[in-house]
């Protein structure tokens, strides 16, 4: 059926804001039947499904890397990029006040996640960030976005000014 195409046409016509800015949504179309649990399970296990998910995640990561690049290229007090675990932890764990930057995006590579010496501390930080509404994204290190995040040590926080 044409549900996916109709949905995307509707989004473009009536909800264009979803396709713009740093929080824009990335959509992909998956072809297959999902009208029963066994069909959904088979679809999810397919190579095509995994490739579409990987491509969509990469496209979303590229949007965030574009935002990172824009913030790095502007010399201003309004552009805040952090890549020290301690500083990121401080910003996420402390109460957000009017005089402190507000975390927006926590980006980390899959290699950073698997190789972190303090996994429990990192998982706790990620959970608290999620609870506070910080958008957390784990990016494949071998992707172009992952390579850029890896240049900062594998962990980056984008924050809004106070």
mmCIF file of the C-alpha atoms, coordinates in Angstrom:
data_MODEL
# 
_entry.id   MODEL 
# 
loop_
_atom_site.group_PDB 
_atom_site.id 
_atom_site.type_symbol 
_atom_site.label_atom_id 
_atom_site.label_alt_id 
_atom_site.label_comp_id 
_atom_site.label_asym_id 
_atom_site.label_entity_id 
_atom_site.label_seq_id 
_atom_site.pdbx_PDB_ins_code 
_atom_site.Cartn_x 
_atom_site.Cartn_y 
_atom_site.Cartn_z 
_atom_site.occupancy 
_atom_site.B_iso_or_equiv 
_atom_site.pdbx_formal_charge 
_atom_site.auth_seq_id 
_atom_site.auth_comp_id 
_atom_site.auth_asym_id 
_atom_site.auth_atom_id 
_atom_site.pdbx_PDB_model_num 
ATOM 1   C CA . UNK A 1 1   ? 0.000  0.000   0.000  1.00 0.00 ? 1   UNK A CA 1 
ATOM 2   C CA . UNK A 1 2   ? 0.974  3.632   -0.174 1.00 0.00 ? 2   UNK A CA 1 
ATOM 3   C CA . UNK A 1 3   ? 0.644  4.406   3.550  1.00 0.00 ? 3   UNK A CA 1 
ATOM 4   C CA . UNK A 1 4   ? 4.292  5.420   3.951  1.00 0.00 ? 4   UNK A CA 1 
ATOM 5   C CA . UNK A 1 5   ? 4.253  7.737   0.933  1.00 0.00 ? 5   UNK A CA 1 
ATOM 6   C CA . UNK A 1 6   ? 0.925  9.248   2.031  1.00 0.00 ? 6   UNK A CA 1 
ATOM 7   C CA . UNK A 1 7   ? 2.266  9.806   5.526  1.00 0.00 ? 7   UNK A CA 1 
ATOM 8   C CA . UNK A 1 8   ? 5.437  11.513  4.278  1.00 0.00 ? 8   UNK A CA 1 
ATOM 9   C CA . UNK A 1 9   ? 3.392  13.684  1.909  1.00 0.00 ? 9   UNK A CA 1 
ATOM 10  C CA . UNK A 1 10  ? 1.181  14.708  4.816  1.00 0.00 ? 10  UNK A CA 1 
ATOM 11  C CA . UNK A 1 11  ? 4.210  15.550  6.979  1.00 0.00 ? 11  UNK A CA 1 
ATOM 12  C CA . UNK A 1 12  ? 5.755  17.648  4.194  1.00 0.00 ? 12  UNK A CA 1 
ATOM 13  C CA . UNK A 1 13  ? 2.487  19.486  3.528  1.00 0.00 ? 13  UNK A CA 1 
ATOM 14  C CA . UNK A 1 14  ? 1.270  20.105  7.072  1.00 0.00 ? 14  UNK A CA 1 
ATOM 15  C CA . UNK A 1 15  ? 4.164  19.540  9.475  1.00 0.00 ? 15  UNK A CA 1 
ATOM 16  C CA . UNK A 1 16  ? 7.198  20.899  7.647  1.00 0.00 ? 16  UNK A CA 1 
ATOM 17  C CA . UNK A 1 17  ? 8.766  21.925  10.961 1.00 0.00 ? 17  UNK A CA 1 
ATOM 18  C CA . UNK A 1 18  ? 9.433  18.223  11.614 1.00 0.00 ? 18  UNK A CA 1 
ATOM 19  C CA . UNK A 1 19  ? 11.868 18.238  8.695  1.00 0.00 ? 19  UNK A CA 1 
ATOM 20  C CA . UNK A 1 20  ? 13.842 21.344  9.703  1.00 0.00 ? 20  UNK A CA 1 
ATOM 21  C CA . UNK A 1 21  ? 16.275 22.439  12.380 1.00 0.00 ? 21  UNK A CA 1 
ATOM 22  C CA . UNK A 1 22  ? 18.425 20.590  14.870 1.00 0.00 ? 22  UNK A CA 1 
ATOM 23  C CA . UNK A 1 23  ? 15.574 18.396  16.078 1.00 0.00 ? 23  UNK A CA 1 
ATOM 24  C CA . UNK A 1 24  ? 14.342 17.418  12.644 1.00 0.00 ? 24  UNK A CA 1 
ATOM 25  C CA . UNK A 1 25  ? 12.948 13.942  12.172 1.00 0.00 ? 25  UNK A CA 1 
ATOM 26  C CA . UNK A 1 26  ? 14.449 11.483  9.713  1.00 0.00 ? 26  UNK A CA 1 
ATOM 27  C CA . UNK A 1 27  ? 12.036 9.107   7.987  1.00 0.00 ? 27  UNK A CA 1 
ATOM 28  C CA . UNK A 1 28  ? 12.606 5.907   6.030  1.00 0.00 ? 28  UNK A CA 1 
ATOM 29  C CA . UNK A 1 29  ? 10.308 3.499   4.282  1.00 0.00 ? 29  UNK A CA 1 
ATOM 30  C CA . UNK A 1 30  ? 10.374 -0.243  4.895  1.00 0.00 ? 30  UNK A CA 1 
ATOM 31  C CA . UNK A 1 31  ? 8.483  -2.486  2.514  1.00 0.00 ? 31  UNK A CA 1 
ATOM 32  C CA . UNK A 1 32  ? 6.935  -5.629  3.900  1.00 0.00 ? 32  UNK A CA 1 
ATOM 33  C CA . UNK A 1 33  ? 3.942  -7.105  5.639  1.00 0.00 ? 33  UNK A CA 1 
ATOM 34  C CA . UNK A 1 34  ? 3.506  -6.490  9.355  1.00 0.00 ? 34  UNK A CA 1 
ATOM 35  C CA . UNK A 1 35  ? -0.067 -7.563  9.981  1.00 0.00 ? 35  UNK A CA 1 
ATOM 36  C CA . UNK A 1 36  ? 0.785  -10.341 12.441 1.00 0.00 ? 36  UNK A CA 1 
ATOM 37  C CA . UNK A 1 37  ? 3.415  -10.924 15.106 1.00 0.00 ? 37  UNK A CA 1 
ATOM 38  C CA . UNK A 1 38  ? 5.296  -13.614 13.131 1.00 0.00 ? 38  UNK A CA 1 
ATOM 39  C CA . UNK A 1 39  ? 5.443  -11.325 10.065 1.00 0.00 ? 39  UNK A CA 1 
ATOM 40  C CA . UNK A 1 40  ? 6.728  -8.441  12.185 1.00 0.00 ? 40  UNK A CA 1 
ATOM 41  C CA . UNK A 1 41  ? 9.390  -10.714 13.691 1.00 0.00 ? 41  UNK A CA 1 
ATOM 42  C CA . UNK A 1 42  ? 10.463 -11.890 10.233 1.00 0.00 ? 42  UNK A CA 1 
ATOM 43  C CA . UNK A 1 43  ? 10.556 -8.319  8.917  1.00 0.00 ? 43  UNK A CA 1 
ATOM 44  C CA . UNK A 1 44  ? 12.668 -7.098  11.841 1.00 0.00 ? 44  UNK A CA 1 
ATOM 45  C CA . UNK A 1 45  ? 15.149 -9.948  11.361 1.00 0.00 ? 45  UNK A CA 1 
ATOM 46  C CA . UNK A 1 46  ? 15.590 -9.247  7.647  1.00 0.00 ? 46  UNK A CA 1 
ATOM 47  C CA . UNK A 1 47  ? 18.818 -7.812  6.249  1.00 0.00 ? 47  UNK A CA 1 
ATOM 48  C CA . UNK A 1 48  ? 16.893 -5.093  4.413  1.00 0.00 ? 48  UNK A CA 1 
ATOM 49  C CA . UNK A 1 49  ? 15.250 -3.911  7.646  1.00 0.00 ? 49  UNK A CA 1 
ATOM 50  C CA . UNK A 1 50  ? 18.585 -3.698  9.441  1.00 0.00 ? 50  UNK A CA 1 
ATOM 51  C CA . UNK A 1 51  ? 20.124 -1.778  6.538  1.00 0.00 ? 51  UNK A CA 1 
ATOM 52  C CA . UNK A 1 52  ? 17.248 0.738   6.486  1.00 0.00 ? 52  UNK A CA 1 
ATOM 53  C CA . UNK A 1 53  ? 17.569 1.244   10.250 1.00 0.00 ? 53  UNK A CA 1 
ATOM 54  C CA . UNK A 1 54  ? 21.334 1.704   9.914  1.00 0.00 ? 54  UNK A CA 1 
ATOM 55  C CA . UNK A 1 55  ? 20.927 4.212   7.075  1.00 0.00 ? 55  UNK A CA 1 
ATOM 56  C CA . UNK A 1 56  ? 18.276 6.144   8.994  1.00 0.00 ? 56  UNK A CA 1 
ATOM 57  C CA . UNK A 1 57  ? 20.425 6.279   12.130 1.00 0.00 ? 57  UNK A CA 1 
ATOM 58  C CA . UNK A 1 58  ? 23.350 7.512   10.039 1.00 0.00 ? 58  UNK A CA 1 
ATOM 59  C CA . UNK A 1 59  ? 21.210 10.237  8.485  1.00 0.00 ? 59  UNK A CA 1 
ATOM 60  C CA . UNK A 1 60  ? 20.066 11.352  11.941 1.00 0.00 ? 60  UNK A CA 1 
ATOM 61  C CA . UNK A 1 61  ? 23.650 11.366  13.202 1.00 0.00 ? 61  UNK A CA 1 
ATOM 62  C CA . UNK A 1 62  ? 24.710 13.528  10.253 1.00 0.00 ? 62  UNK A CA 1 
ATOM 63  C CA . UNK A 1 63  ? 22.072 16.100  11.246 1.00 0.00 ? 63  UNK A CA 1 
ATOM 64  C CA . UNK A 1 64  ? 23.572 16.234  14.738 1.00 0.00 ? 64  UNK A CA 1 
ATOM 65  C CA . UNK A 1 65  ? 27.121 16.468  13.376 1.00 0.00 ? 65  UNK A CA 1 
ATOM 66  C CA . UNK A 1 66  ? 26.006 19.408  11.218 1.00 0.00 ? 66  UNK A CA 1 
ATOM 67  C CA . UNK A 1 67  ? 24.733 21.058  14.397 1.00 0.00 ? 67  UNK A CA 1 
ATOM 68  C CA . UNK A 1 68  ? 28.039 20.298  16.142 1.00 0.00 ? 68  UNK A CA 1 
ATOM 69  C CA . UNK A 1 69  ? 30.000 21.801  13.243 1.00 0.00 ? 69  UNK A CA 1 
ATOM 70  C CA . UNK A 1 70  ? 27.844 24.934  13.243 1.00 0.00 ? 70  UNK A CA 1 
ATOM 71  C CA . UNK A 1 71  ? 28.384 25.393  16.965 1.00 0.00 ? 71  UNK A CA 1 
ATOM 72  C CA . UNK A 1 72  ? 32.123 24.858  16.650 1.00 0.00 ? 72  UNK A CA 1 
ATOM 73  C CA . UNK A 1 73  ? 32.442 27.339  13.787 1.00 0.00 ? 73  UNK A CA 1 
ATOM 74  C CA . UNK A 1 74  ? 30.714 30.173  15.642 1.00 0.00 ? 74  UNK A CA 1 
ATOM 75  C CA . UNK A 1 75  ? 32.821 31.951  18.226 1.00 0.00 ? 75  UNK A CA 1 
ATOM 76  C CA . UNK A 1 76  ? 30.187 32.970  20.722 1.00 0.00 ? 76  UNK A CA 1 
ATOM 77  C CA . UNK A 1 77  ? 29.186 32.430  24.322 1.00 0.00 ? 77  UNK A CA 1 
ATOM 78  C CA . UNK A 1 78  ? 25.929 31.004  22.971 1.00 0.00 ? 78  UNK A CA 1 
ATOM 79  C CA . UNK A 1 79  ? 27.575 27.944  21.438 1.00 0.00 ? 79  UNK A CA 1 
ATOM 80  C CA . UNK A 1 80  ? 28.408 25.326  24.011 1.00 0.00 ? 80  UNK A CA 1 
ATOM 81  C CA . UNK A 1 81  ? 30.163 22.061  23.171 1.00 0.00 ? 81  UNK A CA 1 
ATOM 82  C CA . UNK A 1 82  ? 31.604 19.871  25.939 1.00 0.00 ? 82  UNK A CA 1 
ATOM 83  C CA . UNK A 1 83  ? 33.719 16.737  25.564 1.00 0.00 ? 83  UNK A CA 1 
ATOM 84  C CA . UNK A 1 84  ? 35.104 16.145  29.051 1.00 0.00 ? 84  UNK A CA 1 
ATOM 85  C CA . UNK A 1 85  ? 33.321 13.348  30.928 1.00 0.00 ? 85  UNK A CA 1 
ATOM 86  C CA . UNK A 1 86  ? 33.631 15.270  34.197 1.00 0.00 ? 86  UNK A CA 1 
ATOM 87  C CA . UNK A 1 87  ? 32.178 18.500  32.783 1.00 0.00 ? 87  UNK A CA 1 
ATOM 88  C CA . UNK A 1 88  ? 29.374 16.629  31.008 1.00 0.00 ? 88  UNK A CA 1 
ATOM 89  C CA . UNK A 1 89  ? 28.607 14.734  34.192 1.00 0.00 ? 89  UNK A CA 1 
ATOM 90  C CA . UNK A 1 90  ? 28.544 17.987  36.167 1.00 0.00 ? 90  UNK A CA 1 
ATOM 91  C CA . UNK A 1 91  ? 26.166 19.648  33.719 1.00 0.00 ? 91  UNK A CA 1 
ATOM 92  C CA . UNK A 1 92  ? 23.764 16.710  33.588 1.00 0.00 ? 92  UNK A CA 1 
ATOM 93  C CA . UNK A 1 93  ? 23.771 15.772  37.271 1.00 0.00 ? 93  UNK A CA 1 
ATOM 94  C CA . UNK A 1 94  ? 23.413 19.240  38.763 1.00 0.00 ? 94  UNK A CA 1 
ATOM 95  C CA . UNK A 1 95  ? 20.128 21.064  38.904 1.00 0.00 ? 95  UNK A CA 1 
ATOM 96  C CA . UNK A 1 96  ? 19.635 23.255  35.892 1.00 0.00 ? 96  UNK A CA 1 
ATOM 97  C CA . UNK A 1 97  ? 19.570 26.865  36.892 1.00 0.00 ? 97  UNK A CA 1 
ATOM 98  C CA . UNK A 1 98  ? 19.161 30.057  34.917 1.00 0.00 ? 98  UNK A CA 1 
ATOM 99  C CA . UNK A 1 99  ? 22.914 30.731  35.015 1.00 0.00 ? 99  UNK A CA 1 
ATOM 100 C CA . UNK A 1 100 ? 23.998 27.263  33.787 1.00 0.00 ? 100 UNK A CA 1 
ATOM 101 C CA . UNK A 1 101 ? 23.892 25.852  30.252 1.00 0.00 ? 101 UNK A CA 1 
ATOM 102 C CA . UNK A 1 102 ? 21.070 23.389  29.547 1.00 0.00 ? 102 UNK A CA 1 
ATOM 103 C CA . UNK A 1 103 ? 22.205 20.094  27.963 1.00 0.00 ? 103 UNK A CA 1 
ATOM 104 C CA . UNK A 1 104 ? 20.411 19.268  24.689 1.00 0.00 ? 104 UNK A CA 1 
ATOM 105 C CA . UNK A 1 105 ? 22.216 16.376  22.972 1.00 0.00 ? 105 UNK A CA 1 
ATOM 106 C CA . UNK A 1 106 ? 24.557 13.739  24.383 1.00 0.00 ? 106 UNK A CA 1 
ATOM 107 C CA . UNK A 1 107 ? 26.457 12.039  21.562 1.00 0.00 ? 107 UNK A CA 1 
ATOM 108 C CA . UNK A 1 108 ? 28.697 9.027   22.045 1.00 0.00 ? 108 UNK A CA 1 
ATOM 109 C CA . UNK A 1 109 ? 30.232 6.432   19.813 1.00 0.00 ? 109 UNK A CA 1 
ATOM 110 C CA . UNK A 1 110 ? 29.522 2.749   20.202 1.00 0.00 ? 110 UNK A CA 1 
ATOM 111 C CA . UNK A 1 111 ? 33.253 2.202   20.795 1.00 0.00 ? 111 UNK A CA 1 
ATOM 112 C CA . UNK A 1 112 ? 33.189 4.706   23.659 1.00 0.00 ? 112 UNK A CA 1 
ATOM 113 C CA . UNK A 1 113 ? 30.187 2.942   25.162 1.00 0.00 ? 113 UNK A CA 1 
ATOM 114 C CA . UNK A 1 114 ? 31.785 -0.510  24.990 1.00 0.00 ? 114 UNK A CA 1 
ATOM 115 C CA . UNK A 1 115 ? 35.288 0.622   25.983 1.00 0.00 ? 115 UNK A CA 1 
ATOM 116 C CA . UNK A 1 116 ? 34.414 2.963   28.847 1.00 0.00 ? 116 UNK A CA 1 
ATOM 117 C CA . UNK A 1 117 ? 36.217 1.944   32.037 1.00 0.00 ? 117 UNK A CA 1 
ATOM 118 C CA . UNK A 1 118 ? 33.404 3.277   34.196 1.00 0.00 ? 118 UNK A CA 1 
ATOM 119 C CA . UNK A 1 119 ? 30.439 1.670   32.460 1.00 0.00 ? 119 UNK A CA 1 
ATOM 120 C CA . UNK A 1 120 ? 28.082 1.904   35.436 1.00 0.00 ? 120 UNK A CA 1 
ATOM 121 C CA . UNK A 1 121 ? 28.847 5.602   35.813 1.00 0.00 ? 121 UNK A CA 1 
ATOM 122 C CA . UNK A 1 122 ? 28.251 6.173   32.095 1.00 0.00 ? 122 UNK A CA 1 
ATOM 123 C CA . UNK A 1 123 ? 24.976 4.210   32.082 1.00 0.00 ? 123 UNK A CA 1 
ATOM 124 C CA . UNK A 1 124 ? 23.800 6.151   35.130 1.00 0.00 ? 124 UNK A CA 1 
ATOM 125 C CA . UNK A 1 125 ? 24.684 9.415   33.392 1.00 0.00 ? 125 UNK A CA 1 
ATOM 126 C CA . UNK A 1 126 ? 22.811 8.356   30.250 1.00 0.00 ? 126 UNK A CA 1 
ATOM 127 C CA . UNK A 1 127 ? 19.737 7.371   32.275 1.00 0.00 ? 127 UNK A CA 1 
ATOM 128 C CA . UNK A 1 128 ? 19.686 10.657  34.190 1.00 0.00 ? 128 UNK A CA 1 
ATOM 129 C CA . UNK A 1 129 ? 20.169 12.560  30.925 1.00 0.00 ? 129 UNK A CA 1 
ATOM 130 C CA . UNK A 1 130 ? 17.211 10.711  29.394 1.00 0.00 ? 130 UNK A CA 1 
ATOM 131 C CA . UNK A 1 131 ? 15.090 11.408  32.482 1.00 0.00 ? 131 UNK A CA 1 
ATOM 132 C CA . UNK A 1 132 ? 15.902 15.112  32.179 1.00 0.00 ? 132 UNK A CA 1 
ATOM 133 C CA . UNK A 1 133 ? 14.973 15.217  28.496 1.00 0.00 ? 133 UNK A CA 1 
ATOM 134 C CA . UNK A 1 134 ? 18.476 15.263  27.026 1.00 0.00 ? 134 UNK A CA 1 
ATOM 135 C CA . UNK A 1 135 ? 18.443 13.519  23.653 1.00 0.00 ? 135 UNK A CA 1 
ATOM 136 C CA . UNK A 1 136 ? 21.074 10.768  23.724 1.00 0.00 ? 136 UNK A CA 1 
ATOM 137 C CA . UNK A 1 137 ? 22.413 9.222   20.526 1.00 0.00 ? 137 UNK A CA 1 
ATOM 138 C CA . UNK A 1 138 ? 24.844 6.334   20.188 1.00 0.00 ? 138 UNK A CA 1 
ATOM 139 C CA . UNK A 1 139 ? 26.636 6.650   16.870 1.00 0.00 ? 139 UNK A CA 1 
ATOM 140 C CA . UNK A 1 140 ? 28.484 3.906   14.995 1.00 0.00 ? 140 UNK A CA 1 
ATOM 141 C CA . UNK A 1 141 ? 32.190 4.736   15.174 1.00 0.00 ? 141 UNK A CA 1 
ATOM 142 C CA . UNK A 1 142 ? 32.830 3.639   11.593 1.00 0.00 ? 142 UNK A CA 1 
ATOM 143 C CA . UNK A 1 143 ? 30.289 6.143   10.212 1.00 0.00 ? 143 UNK A CA 1 
ATOM 144 C CA . UNK A 1 144 ? 31.450 9.611   9.198  1.00 0.00 ? 144 UNK A CA 1 
ATOM 145 C CA . UNK A 1 145 ? 29.503 11.091  12.125 1.00 0.00 ? 145 UNK A CA 1 
ATOM 146 C CA . UNK A 1 146 ? 31.076 8.571   14.487 1.00 0.00 ? 146 UNK A CA 1 
ATOM 147 C CA . UNK A 1 147 ? 34.550 9.443   13.249 1.00 0.00 ? 147 UNK A CA 1 
ATOM 148 C CA . UNK A 1 148 ? 33.890 13.112  13.991 1.00 0.00 ? 148 UNK A CA 1 
ATOM 149 C CA . UNK A 1 149 ? 32.626 12.373  17.519 1.00 0.00 ? 149 UNK A CA 1 
ATOM 150 C CA . UNK A 1 150 ? 35.625 10.068  18.041 1.00 0.00 ? 150 UNK A CA 1 
ATOM 151 C CA . UNK A 1 151 ? 37.894 13.064  17.365 1.00 0.00 ? 151 UNK A CA 1 
ATOM 152 C CA . UNK A 1 152 ? 36.547 14.504  20.621 1.00 0.00 ? 152 UNK A CA 1 
ATOM 153 C CA . UNK A 1 153 ? 37.242 11.283  22.511 1.00 0.00 ? 153 UNK A CA 1 
ATOM 154 C CA . UNK A 1 154 ? 33.934 9.591   21.662 1.00 0.00 ? 154 UNK A CA 1 
ATOM 155 C CA . UNK A 1 155 ? 31.723 11.690  23.931 1.00 0.00 ? 155 UNK A CA 1 
ATOM 156 C CA . UNK A 1 156 ? 30.221 15.122  23.177 1.00 0.00 ? 156 UNK A CA 1 
ATOM 157 C CA . UNK A 1 157 ? 27.514 17.211  24.832 1.00 0.00 ? 157 UNK A CA 1 
ATOM 158 C CA . UNK A 1 158 ? 25.760 20.031  23.000 1.00 0.00 ? 158 UNK A CA 1 
ATOM 159 C CA . UNK A 1 159 ? 24.164 22.513  25.388 1.00 0.00 ? 159 UNK A CA 1 
ATOM 160 C CA . UNK A 1 160 ? 21.979 25.586  25.073 1.00 0.00 ? 160 UNK A CA 1 
ATOM 161 C CA . UNK A 1 161 ? 23.222 28.798  26.655 1.00 0.00 ? 161 UNK A CA 1 
ATOM 162 C CA . UNK A 1 162 ? 22.005 29.866  30.080 1.00 0.00 ? 162 UNK A CA 1 
# 
